[in-house]
XYZ file of C-alpha atoms in Angstrom:
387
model
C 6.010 -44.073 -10.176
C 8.827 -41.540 -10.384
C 11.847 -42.429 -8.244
C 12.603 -39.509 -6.869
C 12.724 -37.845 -3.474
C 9.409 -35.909 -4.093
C 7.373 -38.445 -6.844
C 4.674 -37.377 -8.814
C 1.034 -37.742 -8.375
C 0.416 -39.750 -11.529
C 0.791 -42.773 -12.823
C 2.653 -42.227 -16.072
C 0.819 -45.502 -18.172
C -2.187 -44.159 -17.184
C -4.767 -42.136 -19.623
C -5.258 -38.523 -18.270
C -8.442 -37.926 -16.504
C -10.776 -35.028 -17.238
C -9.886 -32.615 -14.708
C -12.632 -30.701 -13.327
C -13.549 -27.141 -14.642
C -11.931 -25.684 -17.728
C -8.331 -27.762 -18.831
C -6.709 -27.292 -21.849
C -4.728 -29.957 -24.047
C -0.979 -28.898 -23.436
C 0.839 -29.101 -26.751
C 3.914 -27.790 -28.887
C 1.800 -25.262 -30.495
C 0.458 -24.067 -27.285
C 4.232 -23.948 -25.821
C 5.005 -21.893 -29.091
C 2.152 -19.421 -28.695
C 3.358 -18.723 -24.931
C 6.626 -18.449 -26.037
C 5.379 -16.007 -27.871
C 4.169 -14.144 -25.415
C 7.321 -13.124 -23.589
C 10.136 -13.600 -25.910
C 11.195 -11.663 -29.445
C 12.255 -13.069 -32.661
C 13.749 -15.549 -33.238
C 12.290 -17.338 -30.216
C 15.254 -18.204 -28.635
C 14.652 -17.854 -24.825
C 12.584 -20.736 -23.545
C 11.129 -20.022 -20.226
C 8.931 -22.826 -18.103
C 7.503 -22.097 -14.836
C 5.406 -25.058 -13.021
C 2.990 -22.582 -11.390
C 2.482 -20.399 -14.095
C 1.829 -23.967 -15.901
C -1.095 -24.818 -13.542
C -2.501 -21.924 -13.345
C -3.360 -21.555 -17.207
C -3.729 -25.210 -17.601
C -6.121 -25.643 -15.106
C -4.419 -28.904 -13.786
C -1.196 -30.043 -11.933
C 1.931 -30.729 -13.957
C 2.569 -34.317 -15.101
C 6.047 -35.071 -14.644
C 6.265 -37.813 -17.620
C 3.460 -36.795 -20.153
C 3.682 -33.318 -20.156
C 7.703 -33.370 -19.447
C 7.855 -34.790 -22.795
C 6.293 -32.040 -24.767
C 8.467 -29.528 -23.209
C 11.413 -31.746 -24.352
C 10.104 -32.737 -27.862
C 9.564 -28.901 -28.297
C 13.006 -28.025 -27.366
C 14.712 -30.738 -29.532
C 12.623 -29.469 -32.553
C 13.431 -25.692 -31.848
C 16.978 -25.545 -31.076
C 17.175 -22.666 -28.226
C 20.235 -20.308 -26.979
C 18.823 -19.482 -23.360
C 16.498 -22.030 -21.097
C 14.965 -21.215 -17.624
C 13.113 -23.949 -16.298
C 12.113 -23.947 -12.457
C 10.228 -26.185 -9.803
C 9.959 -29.143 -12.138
C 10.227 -32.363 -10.913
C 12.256 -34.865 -13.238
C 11.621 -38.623 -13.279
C 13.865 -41.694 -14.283
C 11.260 -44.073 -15.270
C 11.975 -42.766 -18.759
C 15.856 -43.222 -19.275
C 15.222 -42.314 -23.066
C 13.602 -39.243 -21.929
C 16.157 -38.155 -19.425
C 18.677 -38.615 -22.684
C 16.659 -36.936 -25.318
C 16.509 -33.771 -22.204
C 20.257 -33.622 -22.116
C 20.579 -33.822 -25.646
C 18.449 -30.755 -25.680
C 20.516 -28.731 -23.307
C 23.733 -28.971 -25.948
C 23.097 -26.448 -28.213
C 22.169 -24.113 -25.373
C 24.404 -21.284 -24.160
C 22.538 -20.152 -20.620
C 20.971 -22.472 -18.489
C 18.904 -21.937 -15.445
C 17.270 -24.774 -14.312
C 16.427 -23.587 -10.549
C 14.349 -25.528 -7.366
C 14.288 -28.410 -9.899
C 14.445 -32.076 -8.701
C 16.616 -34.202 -10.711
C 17.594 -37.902 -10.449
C 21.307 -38.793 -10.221
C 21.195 -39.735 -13.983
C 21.020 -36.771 -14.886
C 24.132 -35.598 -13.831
C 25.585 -38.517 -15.814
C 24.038 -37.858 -19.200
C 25.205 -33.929 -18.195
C 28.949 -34.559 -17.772
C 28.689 -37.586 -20.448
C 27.541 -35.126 -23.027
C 29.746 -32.311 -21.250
C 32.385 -32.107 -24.135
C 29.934 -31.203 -26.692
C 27.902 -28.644 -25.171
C 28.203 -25.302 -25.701
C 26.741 -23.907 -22.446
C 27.781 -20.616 -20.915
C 26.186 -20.106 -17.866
C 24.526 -22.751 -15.610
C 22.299 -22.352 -12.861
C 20.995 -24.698 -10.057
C 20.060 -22.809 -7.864
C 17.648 -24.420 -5.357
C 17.716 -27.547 -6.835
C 19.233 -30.000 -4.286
C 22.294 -31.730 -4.735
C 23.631 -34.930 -3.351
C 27.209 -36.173 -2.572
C 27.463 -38.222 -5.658
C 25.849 -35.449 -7.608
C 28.010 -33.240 -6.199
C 31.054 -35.323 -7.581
C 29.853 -36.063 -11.317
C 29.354 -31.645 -11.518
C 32.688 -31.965 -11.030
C 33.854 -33.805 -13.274
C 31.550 -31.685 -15.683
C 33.393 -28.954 -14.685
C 36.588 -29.964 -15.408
C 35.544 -31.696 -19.333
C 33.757 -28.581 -20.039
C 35.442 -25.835 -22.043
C 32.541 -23.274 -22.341
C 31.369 -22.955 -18.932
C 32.233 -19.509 -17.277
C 29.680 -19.094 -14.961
C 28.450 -21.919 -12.078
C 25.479 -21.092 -9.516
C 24.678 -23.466 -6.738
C 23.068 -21.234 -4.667
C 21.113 -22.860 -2.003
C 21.602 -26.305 -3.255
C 22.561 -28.119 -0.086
C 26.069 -28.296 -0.316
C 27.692 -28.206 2.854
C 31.227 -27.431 4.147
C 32.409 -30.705 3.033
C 30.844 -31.117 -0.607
C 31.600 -27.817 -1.255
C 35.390 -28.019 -1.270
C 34.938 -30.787 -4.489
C 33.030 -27.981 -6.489
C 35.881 -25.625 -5.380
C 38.269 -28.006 -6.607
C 36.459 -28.379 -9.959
C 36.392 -24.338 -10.161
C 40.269 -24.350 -9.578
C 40.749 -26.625 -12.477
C 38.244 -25.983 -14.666
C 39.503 -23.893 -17.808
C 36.770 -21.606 -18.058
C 34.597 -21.276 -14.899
C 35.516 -17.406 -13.932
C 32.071 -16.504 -11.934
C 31.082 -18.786 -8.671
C 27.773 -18.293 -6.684
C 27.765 -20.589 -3.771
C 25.128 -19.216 -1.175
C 23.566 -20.894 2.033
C 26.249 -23.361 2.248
C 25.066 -25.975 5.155
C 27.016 -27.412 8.041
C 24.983 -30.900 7.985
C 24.725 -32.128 12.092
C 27.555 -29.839 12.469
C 27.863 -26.044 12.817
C 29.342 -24.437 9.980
C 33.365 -24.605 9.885
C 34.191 -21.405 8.300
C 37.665 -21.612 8.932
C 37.514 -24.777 6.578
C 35.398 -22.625 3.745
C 38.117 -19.874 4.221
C 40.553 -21.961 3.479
C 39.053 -23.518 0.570
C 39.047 -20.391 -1.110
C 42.282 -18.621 0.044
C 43.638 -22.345 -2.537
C 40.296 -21.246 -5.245
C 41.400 -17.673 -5.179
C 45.685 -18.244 -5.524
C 44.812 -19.421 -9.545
C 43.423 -15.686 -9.912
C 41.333 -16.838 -12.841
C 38.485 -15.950 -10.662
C 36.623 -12.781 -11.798
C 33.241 -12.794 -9.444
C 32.175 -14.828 -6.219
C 29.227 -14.930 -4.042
C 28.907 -16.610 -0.656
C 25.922 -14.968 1.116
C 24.203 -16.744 4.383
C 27.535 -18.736 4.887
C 28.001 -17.386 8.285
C 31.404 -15.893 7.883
C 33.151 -14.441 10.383
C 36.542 -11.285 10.283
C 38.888 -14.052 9.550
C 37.466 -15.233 7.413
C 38.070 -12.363 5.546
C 41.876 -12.256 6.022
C 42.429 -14.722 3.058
C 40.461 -12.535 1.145
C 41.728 -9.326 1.878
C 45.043 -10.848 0.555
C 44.053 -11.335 -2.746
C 42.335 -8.095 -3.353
C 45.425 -6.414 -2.541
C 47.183 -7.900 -5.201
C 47.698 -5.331 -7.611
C 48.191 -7.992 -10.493
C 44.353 -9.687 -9.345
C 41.538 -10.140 -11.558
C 38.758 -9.922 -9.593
C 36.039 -7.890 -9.968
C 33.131 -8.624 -8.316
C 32.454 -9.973 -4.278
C 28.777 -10.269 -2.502
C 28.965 -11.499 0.946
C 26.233 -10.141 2.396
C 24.135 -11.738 5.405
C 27.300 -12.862 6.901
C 28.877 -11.929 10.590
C 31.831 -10.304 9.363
C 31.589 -7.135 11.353
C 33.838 -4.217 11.478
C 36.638 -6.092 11.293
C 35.908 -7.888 8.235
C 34.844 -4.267 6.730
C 38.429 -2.799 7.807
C 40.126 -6.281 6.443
C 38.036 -5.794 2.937
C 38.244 -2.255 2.839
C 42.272 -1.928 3.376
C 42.714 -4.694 0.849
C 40.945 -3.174 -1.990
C 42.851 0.582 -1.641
C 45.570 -1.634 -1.706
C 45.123 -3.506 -4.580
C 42.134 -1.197 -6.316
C 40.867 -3.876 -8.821
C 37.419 -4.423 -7.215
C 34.334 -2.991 -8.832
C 31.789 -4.170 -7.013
C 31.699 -5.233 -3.039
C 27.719 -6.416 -1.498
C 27.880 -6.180 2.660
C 24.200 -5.612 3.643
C 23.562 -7.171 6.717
C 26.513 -8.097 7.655
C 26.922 -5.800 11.031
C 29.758 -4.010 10.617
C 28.127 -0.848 12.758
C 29.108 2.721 13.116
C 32.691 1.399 13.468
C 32.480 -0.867 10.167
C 31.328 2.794 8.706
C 33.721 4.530 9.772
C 36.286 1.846 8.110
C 34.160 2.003 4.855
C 34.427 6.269 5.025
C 38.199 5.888 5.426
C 38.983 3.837 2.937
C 36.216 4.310 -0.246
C 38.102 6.855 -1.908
C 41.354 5.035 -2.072
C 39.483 1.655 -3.887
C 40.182 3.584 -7.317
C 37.521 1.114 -9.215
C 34.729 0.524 -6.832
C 31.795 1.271 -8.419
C 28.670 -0.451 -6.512
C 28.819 -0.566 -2.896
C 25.563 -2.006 -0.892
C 25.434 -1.494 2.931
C 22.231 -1.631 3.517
C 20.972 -2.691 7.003
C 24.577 -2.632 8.824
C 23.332 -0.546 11.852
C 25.695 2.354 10.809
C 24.965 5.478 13.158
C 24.599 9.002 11.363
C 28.089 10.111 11.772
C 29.562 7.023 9.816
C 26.910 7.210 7.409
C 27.604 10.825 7.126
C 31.404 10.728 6.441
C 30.532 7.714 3.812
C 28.394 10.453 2.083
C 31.039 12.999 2.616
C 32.958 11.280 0.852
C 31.323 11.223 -2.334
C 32.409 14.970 -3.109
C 35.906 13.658 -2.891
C 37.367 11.969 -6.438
C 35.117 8.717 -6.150
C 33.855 6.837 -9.266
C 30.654 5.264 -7.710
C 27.892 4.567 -9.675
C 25.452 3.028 -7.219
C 25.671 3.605 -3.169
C 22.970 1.697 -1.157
C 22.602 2.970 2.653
C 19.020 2.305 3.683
C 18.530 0.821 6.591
C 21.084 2.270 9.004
C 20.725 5.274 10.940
C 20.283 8.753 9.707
C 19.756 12.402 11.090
C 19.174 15.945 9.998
C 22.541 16.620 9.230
C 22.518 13.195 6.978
C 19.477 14.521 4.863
C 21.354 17.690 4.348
C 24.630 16.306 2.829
C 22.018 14.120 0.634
C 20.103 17.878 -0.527
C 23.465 19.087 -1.000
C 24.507 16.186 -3.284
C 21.611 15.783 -5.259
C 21.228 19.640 -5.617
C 24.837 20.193 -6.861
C 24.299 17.083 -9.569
C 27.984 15.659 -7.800
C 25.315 12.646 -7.043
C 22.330 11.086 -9.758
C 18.877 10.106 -7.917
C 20.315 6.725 -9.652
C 22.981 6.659 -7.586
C 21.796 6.352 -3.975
C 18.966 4.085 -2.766
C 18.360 7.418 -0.261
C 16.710 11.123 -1.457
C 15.469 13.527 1.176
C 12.372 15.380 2.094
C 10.737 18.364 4.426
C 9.289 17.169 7.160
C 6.742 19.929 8.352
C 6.616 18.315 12.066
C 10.310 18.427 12.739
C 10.914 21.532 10.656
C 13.727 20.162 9.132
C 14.516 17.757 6.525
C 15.071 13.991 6.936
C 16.177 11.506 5.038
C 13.580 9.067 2.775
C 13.962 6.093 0.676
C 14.940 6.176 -2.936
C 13.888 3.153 -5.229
């Protein structure tokens, strides 16, 4: 049996059993015709989703039998992009776990997400790091231990390719999470960071610790995007931040923090940084409670951050006279390309400045997430969504 933290239902010596109703033989040709299906010439994007699996099998996935045509296919068709999710990967086969990693070198993006991988993995993955050519990796979901935690880093720091790391709800926790910040600071290449849901284990989150962790990550200023949503921040923790968008001389580009408890504060502390500094082009705080005072920050401040070009704020509990003089300010000198404001507070007056906009072609429908319409009941217009 698989030994794992969630083994597989099979015995892997064992014959398969004639599952009832229709079941087809899984094969390489079959994975080539799906492939097929979804990708273009040359058939370079290899996508695998369990579910989808079962469903047109008509059986459960076999984490050793069928795990092995997925790899045999990959090793014969050399790919360039791989998505792979909710697989669960055994190490009764160490040959198999091998021939996998060998697999991934060629590849340039990898996703493999809400996967379940044995600590050998990892090994093969940073023993094999130096050759790979990979891009872009993504784990999100896929639960990470201490010691895995510690061999990604070391990956990170062999690997000369890598610009892009996602460990999105993996698990980590306040304390783990400072090793893969470490490998981020000296890594060569790594210049995008998604670290959502981080964890406090038995503890409650110490963002004062995470803050600090990246105030060091974000002094290198090799860091071009980061994302750090559900990680219960608080204003302070926006402070170190703040600082290092208003360097003039900083290269990043992109931050999403949304779901956090920054509040107004942390809006004023973001906002005044980037007018400052005016290298950020795109800034995510939906849900993150900054209110009619946050607004009011956000209104003050947008047409100073000379690059901003995507702003979310959706469900911030703005009132209509913040979300009013955000919209205001669009008919100022303001090179926004997408503004999302649903879910806060509107009135009449709101839907107006939106006719107004949209009329005058100063703002594209693509623009806002908001349009307006006549409401015969009210006799007056109000403000609808946009999708």
């Amino acid at each position: 049996m698989c030994e794992v933290v969630l083994p597989c239902e099979y015995n892997p010596k064992a014959c398969p059993s004639p599952a009832a109703g229709k079941s087809r033989l899984f094969t390489i040709l079959l994975l080539y015709c799906w492939q097929r299906e979804y990708d273009k010439r040359p058939y370079r994007q290899f996508q695998f989703k369990r579910l989808m699996f079962e469903e047109r099998i008509g059986r459960k996935y076999h984490c050793i039998r069928d795990f092995r045509v997925i790899v045999n296919y990959l090793l014969r068709r050399p790919q360039l992009a791989i998505k792979i999710s909710s697989l669960i990967v055994s190490n009764w086969d160490a040959g198999l776990l091998k021939d996998f990693v060998c697999s991934l070198i060629p590849v340039w993006y990898i996703e493999l997400n809400l996967m379940r991988f044995p600590h050998e993995f990892f090994v093969m993955l940073r023993l094999n790091a130096a050759k790979m050519n990979v891009s872009q990796l993504s784990l999100e979901g896929t639960p990470l231990t201490d010691d895995d935690v510690r061999i990604l880093r070391e990956f990170l720091l062999v690997s000369k390719t890598l610009r892009r790391l996602n460990v999105s709800s993996c698990s980590l926790t306040q304390f783990n999470f400072a090793l893969i910040a470490d490998g981020v600071y000296k890594s060569s290449g790594v210049r995008r960071l998604s670290a959502n849901r981080l964890l406090g284990m038995s503890l409650s989150l110490d963002t004062e610790k995470i803050a600090s962790v990246l105030s060091s990550l974000l002094m290198q200023n090799t860091l071009w995007a980061l994302s750090l949503e559900h990680c219960e921040l608080t204003a302070q923790d926006m402070i170190p931040i703040a600082e290092h968008l208003a360097r003039t001389n900083s290269k990043f580009r992109r931050l999403r923090i949304a779901c956090n408890k920054i509040g107004p504060d942390g809006a004023f502390f973001l906002l005044r940084g980037m007018s400052i500094g005016g290298n950020l082009e795109l800034l995510d705080m939906s849900y993150c409670s900054i209110g009619t005072h946050g607004g009011e920050w956000v209104a003050k401040y947008l047409t100073s951050c000379r690059r901003l070009q995507i702003l979310h704020l959706n469900y911030n509990d703005m009132g209509p006279e913040a979300v009013n003089l955000i919209l205001l300010s669009m008919k100022k000198q303001c090179k926004l390309e997408r503004l999302t404001l649903y879910g806060n507070h509107f009135d009449s007056r709101s839907a107006m400045i939106v006719r107004r906009l949209l009329d005058a072609d100063v703002v594209l429908h693509s623009e806002l997430d908001i349009s307006y319409t006549y409401d015969e009941a009210l006799q007056d217009y109000r403000v609808v969504p946009w999708r």
